[in-house]
Amino acid sequence: PLVSEHCAHLVAALERHEALRGLESMLRSGGTLAFYDTVLQPLTVRLGEEPEVSLARLEEAAARLPATLVRVADPALPNPKMQNLAVLAAIIKRRLLPGVSAEHVEAALTDLLDGPKLDANLQYFRGKLA
């Protein structure tokens, strides 16, 4: 990583275990953790070697640092592959990335996708910013 431990102003994560690791190892005091609130159960959890990371555990770790949590959960998410876009929309809506706007995200989506996938992603992203 290009960012030193405990120096990140913002950490984005796509599930709770990843969020806790990022919060404890990369996020600076006073930073922000934006995460999609789901659990993908790493092998160690499935084998019963470690407990599943609960939302309460994540909130406690954030309070100790201290850090701001931006919890993203969308039961109406059209496609689980859009979780990253949901987190990005929350980050953009709160202006957590200086110099990066919704227009930048839309331009990137247009560069990467086309057809129905592009339309669905743009519609979802714009809806989350409204």
Short mmCIF file of N, CA and C in Angstrom, two decimals:
data_model
loop_
_atom_site.label_atom_id
_atom_site.label_comp_id
_atom_site.label_asym_id
_atom_site.label_seq_id
_atom_site.Cartn_x
_atom_site.Cartn_y
_atom_site.Cartn_z
N PRO A 1 0.82 -1.20 0.00
CA PRO A 1 0.00 0.00 0.00
C PRO A 1 0.86 1.26 0.00
N LEU A 2 0.34 2.27 -0.60
CA LEU A 2 1.03 3.55 -0.65
C LEU A 2 0.79 4.39 0.61
N VAL A 3 -0.20 4.02 1.38
CA VAL A 3 -0.53 4.75 2.60
C VAL A 3 0.05 3.98 3.78
N SER A 4 0.76 4.68 4.64
CA SER A 4 1.34 4.05 5.83
C SER A 4 0.26 3.68 6.83
N GLU A 5 0.59 2.73 7.69
CA GLU A 5 -0.36 2.30 8.72
C GLU A 5 -0.82 3.48 9.56
N HIS A 6 -2.11 3.48 9.87
CA HIS A 6 -2.74 4.49 10.73
C HIS A 6 -2.62 5.92 10.19
N CYS A 7 -2.52 6.06 8.88
CA CYS A 7 -2.41 7.39 8.27
C CYS A 7 -3.55 7.72 7.31
N ALA A 8 -4.42 6.77 7.00
CA ALA A 8 -5.49 7.00 6.03
C ALA A 8 -6.59 7.88 6.62
N HIS A 9 -6.98 8.88 5.87
CA HIS A 9 -8.11 9.72 6.28
C HIS A 9 -9.44 9.02 5.98
N LEU A 10 -9.43 8.15 4.97
CA LEU A 10 -10.64 7.45 4.53
C LEU A 10 -10.28 6.03 4.16
N VAL A 11 -11.06 5.09 4.67
CA VAL A 11 -10.94 3.68 4.29
C VAL A 11 -12.30 3.24 3.78
N ALA A 12 -12.31 2.56 2.65
CA ALA A 12 -13.55 2.01 2.09
C ALA A 12 -13.45 0.49 2.13
N ALA A 13 -14.52 -0.16 2.53
CA ALA A 13 -14.52 -1.61 2.64
C ALA A 13 -15.86 -2.17 2.14
N LEU A 14 -15.81 -3.38 1.62
CA LEU A 14 -17.02 -3.98 1.04
C LEU A 14 -17.67 -5.03 1.94
N GLU A 15 -17.14 -5.21 3.15
CA GLU A 15 -17.79 -6.08 4.13
C GLU A 15 -17.16 -5.84 5.50
N ARG A 16 -17.81 -6.34 6.56
CA ARG A 16 -17.42 -5.99 7.93
C ARG A 16 -16.02 -6.46 8.33
N HIS A 17 -15.61 -7.66 7.95
CA HIS A 17 -14.26 -8.13 8.33
C HIS A 17 -13.19 -7.24 7.71
N GLU A 18 -13.37 -6.93 6.45
CA GLU A 18 -12.45 -6.03 5.76
C GLU A 18 -12.49 -4.64 6.40
N ALA A 19 -13.65 -4.21 6.81
CA ALA A 19 -13.80 -2.90 7.44
C ALA A 19 -13.03 -2.84 8.76
N LEU A 20 -13.15 -3.88 9.57
CA LEU A 20 -12.45 -3.90 10.85
C LEU A 20 -10.94 -3.92 10.65
N ARG A 21 -10.46 -4.73 9.71
CA ARG A 21 -9.02 -4.75 9.42
C ARG A 21 -8.53 -3.38 8.97
N GLY A 22 -9.27 -2.73 8.09
CA GLY A 22 -8.89 -1.41 7.62
C GLY A 22 -8.91 -0.38 8.72
N LEU A 23 -9.92 -0.44 9.57
CA LEU A 23 -10.04 0.50 10.67
C LEU A 23 -8.87 0.32 11.64
N GLU A 24 -8.56 -0.91 11.98
CA GLU A 24 -7.51 -1.16 12.99
C GLU A 24 -6.09 -0.98 12.45
N SER A 25 -5.90 -1.14 11.16
CA SER A 25 -4.52 -1.08 10.65
C SER A 25 -4.21 0.16 9.82
N MET A 26 -5.18 0.74 9.17
CA MET A 26 -4.88 1.82 8.22
C MET A 26 -5.46 3.18 8.61
N LEU A 27 -6.61 3.18 9.25
CA LEU A 27 -7.31 4.44 9.50
C LEU A 27 -6.64 5.25 10.61
N ARG A 28 -6.54 6.54 10.39
CA ARG A 28 -5.98 7.43 11.40
C ARG A 28 -7.07 7.86 12.37
N SER A 29 -6.66 8.29 13.54
CA SER A 29 -7.60 8.84 14.51
C SER A 29 -8.32 10.02 13.86
N GLY A 30 -9.65 10.03 13.98
CA GLY A 30 -10.45 11.08 13.38
C GLY A 30 -10.82 10.82 11.93
N GLY A 31 -10.38 9.67 11.39
CA GLY A 31 -10.68 9.33 10.00
C GLY A 31 -12.10 8.81 9.83
N THR A 32 -12.40 8.43 8.60
CA THR A 32 -13.73 7.94 8.25
C THR A 32 -13.62 6.56 7.60
N LEU A 33 -14.46 5.65 8.05
CA LEU A 33 -14.56 4.32 7.46
C LEU A 33 -15.91 4.21 6.79
N ALA A 34 -15.92 4.05 5.47
CA ALA A 34 -17.15 3.82 4.71
C ALA A 34 -17.18 2.35 4.34
N PHE A 35 -18.25 1.65 4.71
CA PHE A 35 -18.28 0.21 4.48
C PHE A 35 -19.68 -0.27 4.11
N TYR A 36 -19.69 -1.33 3.31
CA TYR A 36 -20.95 -1.98 3.00
C TYR A 36 -21.21 -3.00 4.10
N ASP A 37 -22.36 -2.92 4.72
CA ASP A 37 -22.65 -3.76 5.88
C ASP A 37 -23.17 -5.13 5.46
N THR A 38 -22.21 -5.99 5.17
CA THR A 38 -22.50 -7.38 4.88
C THR A 38 -21.33 -8.20 5.41
N VAL A 39 -21.51 -9.50 5.50
CA VAL A 39 -20.46 -10.39 5.98
C VAL A 39 -20.24 -11.48 4.95
N LEU A 40 -19.00 -11.66 4.54
CA LEU A 40 -18.65 -12.70 3.57
C LEU A 40 -17.95 -13.88 4.20
N GLN A 41 -17.98 -13.97 5.51
CA GLN A 41 -17.42 -15.07 6.29
C GLN A 41 -16.12 -15.64 5.75
N PRO A 42 -15.01 -15.11 6.21
CA PRO A 42 -13.73 -15.72 5.84
C PRO A 42 -13.66 -17.16 6.34
N LEU A 43 -12.75 -17.92 5.79
CA LEU A 43 -12.62 -19.34 6.15
C LEU A 43 -12.46 -19.54 7.65
N THR A 44 -11.70 -18.68 8.31
CA THR A 44 -11.49 -18.83 9.75
C THR A 44 -12.80 -18.72 10.53
N VAL A 45 -13.73 -17.92 10.03
CA VAL A 45 -15.05 -17.81 10.67
C VAL A 45 -15.86 -19.06 10.39
N ARG A 46 -15.83 -19.52 9.16
CA ARG A 46 -16.58 -20.73 8.79
C ARG A 46 -16.11 -21.96 9.56
N LEU A 47 -14.82 -21.99 9.87
CA LEU A 47 -14.25 -23.11 10.62
C LEU A 47 -14.42 -22.95 12.13
N GLY A 48 -14.99 -21.82 12.56
CA GLY A 48 -15.19 -21.58 13.98
C GLY A 48 -13.95 -21.15 14.72
N GLU A 49 -12.91 -20.76 14.00
CA GLU A 49 -11.66 -20.35 14.64
C GLU A 49 -11.70 -18.89 15.10
N GLU A 50 -12.54 -18.08 14.47
CA GLU A 50 -12.69 -16.68 14.82
C GLU A 50 -14.17 -16.33 14.78
N PRO A 51 -14.57 -15.36 15.60
CA PRO A 51 -15.97 -14.94 15.56
C PRO A 51 -16.25 -14.05 14.37
N GLU A 52 -17.50 -14.05 13.94
CA GLU A 52 -17.92 -13.12 12.90
C GLU A 52 -17.88 -11.70 13.45
N VAL A 53 -17.46 -10.75 12.64
CA VAL A 53 -17.42 -9.36 13.05
C VAL A 53 -18.84 -8.80 13.03
N SER A 54 -19.28 -8.40 14.19
CA SER A 54 -20.63 -7.82 14.30
C SER A 54 -20.56 -6.31 14.07
N LEU A 55 -21.70 -5.73 13.78
CA LEU A 55 -21.77 -4.28 13.63
C LEU A 55 -21.39 -3.62 14.95
N ALA A 56 -21.81 -4.19 16.07
CA ALA A 56 -21.47 -3.63 17.38
C ALA A 56 -19.95 -3.61 17.60
N ARG A 57 -19.28 -4.67 17.21
CA ARG A 57 -17.81 -4.72 17.36
C ARG A 57 -17.14 -3.64 16.53
N LEU A 58 -17.64 -3.44 15.33
CA LEU A 58 -17.11 -2.39 14.46
C LEU A 58 -17.35 -1.01 15.06
N GLU A 59 -18.53 -0.80 15.59
CA GLU A 59 -18.86 0.48 16.22
C GLU A 59 -17.98 0.74 17.45
N GLU A 60 -17.72 -0.30 18.24
CA GLU A 60 -16.85 -0.16 19.42
C GLU A 60 -15.43 0.20 19.00
N ALA A 61 -14.91 -0.46 17.98
CA ALA A 61 -13.56 -0.17 17.50
C ALA A 61 -13.47 1.26 16.97
N ALA A 62 -14.52 1.71 16.30
CA ALA A 62 -14.54 3.08 15.78
C ALA A 62 -14.58 4.09 16.93
N ALA A 63 -15.31 3.79 17.97
CA ALA A 63 -15.40 4.70 19.11
C ALA A 63 -14.06 4.81 19.83
N ARG A 64 -13.32 3.71 19.91
CA ARG A 64 -12.00 3.72 20.57
C ARG A 64 -10.98 4.55 19.80
N LEU A 65 -11.06 4.55 18.46
CA LEU A 65 -10.00 5.19 17.66
C LEU A 65 -9.89 6.69 17.92
N PRO A 66 -10.77 7.56 17.86
CA PRO A 66 -12.12 7.48 17.33
C PRO A 66 -12.15 7.68 15.81
N ALA A 67 -13.24 7.19 15.22
CA ALA A 67 -13.43 7.31 13.77
C ALA A 67 -14.92 7.47 13.49
N THR A 68 -15.20 8.05 12.35
CA THR A 68 -16.58 8.18 11.87
C THR A 68 -16.90 6.97 11.00
N LEU A 69 -18.04 6.36 11.24
CA LEU A 69 -18.49 5.24 10.40
C LEU A 69 -19.55 5.72 9.43
N VAL A 70 -19.41 5.31 8.19
CA VAL A 70 -20.45 5.53 7.18
C VAL A 70 -20.90 4.12 6.78
N ARG A 71 -22.02 3.71 7.35
CA ARG A 71 -22.55 2.37 7.09
C ARG A 71 -23.46 2.43 5.87
N VAL A 72 -23.18 1.55 4.92
CA VAL A 72 -23.99 1.48 3.70
C VAL A 72 -24.62 0.10 3.65
N ALA A 73 -25.93 0.07 3.55
CA ALA A 73 -26.67 -1.18 3.41
C ALA A 73 -27.91 -0.87 2.57
N ASP A 74 -28.09 -1.59 1.52
CA ASP A 74 -29.21 -1.31 0.63
C ASP A 74 -29.92 -2.62 0.28
N PRO A 75 -31.01 -2.93 0.98
CA PRO A 75 -31.73 -4.17 0.70
C PRO A 75 -32.32 -4.21 -0.72
N ALA A 76 -32.44 -3.04 -1.36
CA ALA A 76 -32.98 -2.97 -2.72
C ALA A 76 -31.88 -2.92 -3.77
N LEU A 77 -30.65 -3.22 -3.39
CA LEU A 77 -29.53 -3.20 -4.33
C LEU A 77 -29.86 -4.12 -5.51
N PRO A 78 -29.85 -3.57 -6.72
CA PRO A 78 -30.24 -4.37 -7.88
C PRO A 78 -29.34 -5.57 -8.16
N ASN A 79 -28.06 -5.47 -7.78
CA ASN A 79 -27.10 -6.53 -8.07
C ASN A 79 -26.01 -6.46 -7.00
N PRO A 80 -25.67 -7.56 -6.34
CA PRO A 80 -24.62 -7.53 -5.32
C PRO A 80 -23.29 -6.98 -5.84
N LYS A 81 -23.06 -7.06 -7.13
CA LYS A 81 -21.83 -6.51 -7.70
C LYS A 81 -21.80 -4.99 -7.64
N MET A 82 -22.91 -4.38 -7.25
CA MET A 82 -22.98 -2.92 -7.16
C MET A 82 -22.67 -2.41 -5.75
N GLN A 83 -22.29 -3.29 -4.83
CA GLN A 83 -21.97 -2.84 -3.48
C GLN A 83 -20.87 -1.78 -3.49
N ASN A 84 -19.87 -1.96 -4.35
CA ASN A 84 -18.79 -0.98 -4.42
C ASN A 84 -19.33 0.38 -4.86
N LEU A 85 -20.28 0.38 -5.77
CA LEU A 85 -20.87 1.63 -6.24
C LEU A 85 -21.70 2.28 -5.14
N ALA A 86 -22.36 1.46 -4.33
CA ALA A 86 -23.14 2.00 -3.21
C ALA A 86 -22.23 2.70 -2.22
N VAL A 87 -21.09 2.10 -1.91
CA VAL A 87 -20.13 2.72 -0.99
C VAL A 87 -19.56 4.00 -1.62
N LEU A 88 -19.21 3.93 -2.89
CA LEU A 88 -18.67 5.10 -3.57
C LEU A 88 -19.69 6.24 -3.60
N ALA A 89 -20.95 5.93 -3.82
CA ALA A 89 -21.98 6.96 -3.82
C ALA A 89 -22.08 7.64 -2.44
N ALA A 90 -21.99 6.84 -1.38
CA ALA A 90 -22.03 7.41 -0.03
C ALA A 90 -20.83 8.33 0.21
N ILE A 91 -19.67 7.94 -0.29
CA ILE A 91 -18.46 8.75 -0.15
C ILE A 91 -18.60 10.06 -0.93
N ILE A 92 -19.08 9.97 -2.15
CA ILE A 92 -19.24 11.16 -2.99
C ILE A 92 -20.31 12.09 -2.41
N LYS A 93 -21.41 11.52 -1.96
CA LYS A 93 -22.50 12.33 -1.41
C LYS A 93 -22.02 13.13 -0.19
N ARG A 94 -21.13 12.56 0.59
CA ARG A 94 -20.62 13.24 1.78
C ARG A 94 -19.36 14.08 1.50
N ARG A 95 -18.94 14.09 0.23
CA ARG A 95 -17.76 14.86 -0.20
C ARG A 95 -16.51 14.49 0.59
N LEU A 96 -16.27 13.19 0.71
CA LEU A 96 -15.14 12.69 1.48
C LEU A 96 -13.86 12.57 0.66
N LEU A 97 -13.96 12.72 -0.66
CA LEU A 97 -12.78 12.69 -1.53
C LEU A 97 -12.64 14.05 -2.21
N PRO A 98 -11.83 14.93 -1.62
CA PRO A 98 -11.68 16.26 -2.22
C PRO A 98 -11.25 16.16 -3.68
N GLY A 99 -11.92 16.94 -4.51
CA GLY A 99 -11.57 16.97 -5.93
C GLY A 99 -12.21 15.89 -6.77
N VAL A 100 -12.95 14.99 -6.15
CA VAL A 100 -13.63 13.92 -6.90
C VAL A 100 -15.13 14.16 -6.80
N SER A 101 -15.76 14.33 -7.95
CA SER A 101 -17.19 14.64 -7.98
C SER A 101 -17.98 13.50 -8.61
N ALA A 102 -19.29 13.64 -8.56
CA ALA A 102 -20.17 12.66 -9.20
C ALA A 102 -19.87 12.57 -10.70
N GLU A 103 -19.53 13.69 -11.30
CA GLU A 103 -19.20 13.70 -12.73
C GLU A 103 -17.98 12.83 -13.02
N HIS A 104 -17.00 12.84 -12.13
CA HIS A 104 -15.82 11.99 -12.30
C HIS A 104 -16.20 10.51 -12.26
N VAL A 105 -17.06 10.16 -11.31
CA VAL A 105 -17.49 8.77 -11.18
C VAL A 105 -18.28 8.35 -12.42
N GLU A 106 -19.17 9.22 -12.88
CA GLU A 106 -19.96 8.89 -14.06
C GLU A 106 -19.08 8.74 -15.30
N ALA A 107 -18.05 9.57 -15.42
CA ALA A 107 -17.12 9.44 -16.55
C ALA A 107 -16.37 8.12 -16.47
N ALA A 108 -15.96 7.72 -15.27
CA ALA A 108 -15.27 6.44 -15.11
C ALA A 108 -16.19 5.27 -15.46
N LEU A 109 -17.43 5.33 -15.00
CA LEU A 109 -18.39 4.27 -15.33
C LEU A 109 -18.58 4.18 -16.84
N THR A 110 -18.67 5.33 -17.49
CA THR A 110 -18.86 5.36 -18.95
C THR A 110 -17.65 4.77 -19.67
N ASP A 111 -16.46 4.98 -19.12
CA ASP A 111 -15.25 4.40 -19.70
C ASP A 111 -15.19 2.89 -19.53
N LEU A 112 -15.76 2.39 -18.43
CA LEU A 112 -15.60 0.97 -18.08
C LEU A 112 -16.75 0.08 -18.52
N LEU A 113 -17.93 0.66 -18.66
CA LEU A 113 -19.13 -0.14 -18.94
C LEU A 113 -19.83 0.39 -20.18
N ASP A 114 -20.75 -0.43 -20.70
CA ASP A 114 -21.60 0.05 -21.79
C ASP A 114 -22.93 -0.68 -21.72
N GLY A 115 -23.84 -0.27 -22.56
CA GLY A 115 -25.14 -0.92 -22.68
C GLY A 115 -25.94 -0.95 -21.39
N PRO A 116 -26.68 -2.04 -21.17
CA PRO A 116 -27.55 -2.14 -19.99
C PRO A 116 -26.80 -2.05 -18.66
N LYS A 117 -25.56 -2.57 -18.61
CA LYS A 117 -24.79 -2.48 -17.36
C LYS A 117 -24.48 -1.03 -17.02
N LEU A 118 -24.08 -0.26 -18.01
CA LEU A 118 -23.81 1.16 -17.78
C LEU A 118 -25.08 1.86 -17.33
N ASP A 119 -26.17 1.63 -18.03
CA ASP A 119 -27.44 2.28 -17.69
C ASP A 119 -27.86 1.96 -16.25
N ALA A 120 -27.76 0.69 -15.87
CA ALA A 120 -28.16 0.27 -14.52
C ALA A 120 -27.27 0.92 -13.46
N ASN A 121 -25.97 0.95 -13.70
CA ASN A 121 -25.04 1.54 -12.74
C ASN A 121 -25.24 3.05 -12.61
N LEU A 122 -25.42 3.73 -13.74
CA LEU A 122 -25.65 5.17 -13.69
C LEU A 122 -26.97 5.49 -12.98
N GLN A 123 -28.00 4.73 -13.28
CA GLN A 123 -29.30 4.96 -12.64
C GLN A 123 -29.17 4.76 -11.13
N TYR A 124 -28.51 3.69 -10.72
CA TYR A 124 -28.35 3.43 -9.29
C TYR A 124 -27.53 4.53 -8.63
N PHE A 125 -26.41 4.87 -9.21
CA PHE A 125 -25.53 5.89 -8.64
C PHE A 125 -26.25 7.23 -8.50
N ARG A 126 -26.91 7.65 -9.54
CA ARG A 126 -27.65 8.93 -9.50
C ARG A 126 -28.76 8.90 -8.46
N GLY A 127 -29.42 7.75 -8.34
CA GLY A 127 -30.47 7.62 -7.33
C GLY A 127 -29.96 7.73 -5.92
N LYS A 128 -28.75 7.25 -5.67
CA LYS A 128 -28.18 7.32 -4.33
C LYS A 128 -27.72 8.73 -3.99
N LEU A 129 -27.45 9.54 -4.99
CA LEU A 129 -27.01 10.92 -4.74
C LEU A 129 -28.18 11.87 -4.52
N ALA A 130 -29.36 11.45 -4.98
CA ALA A 130 -30.54 12.32 -4.89
C ALA A 130 -31.01 12.51 -3.46
#
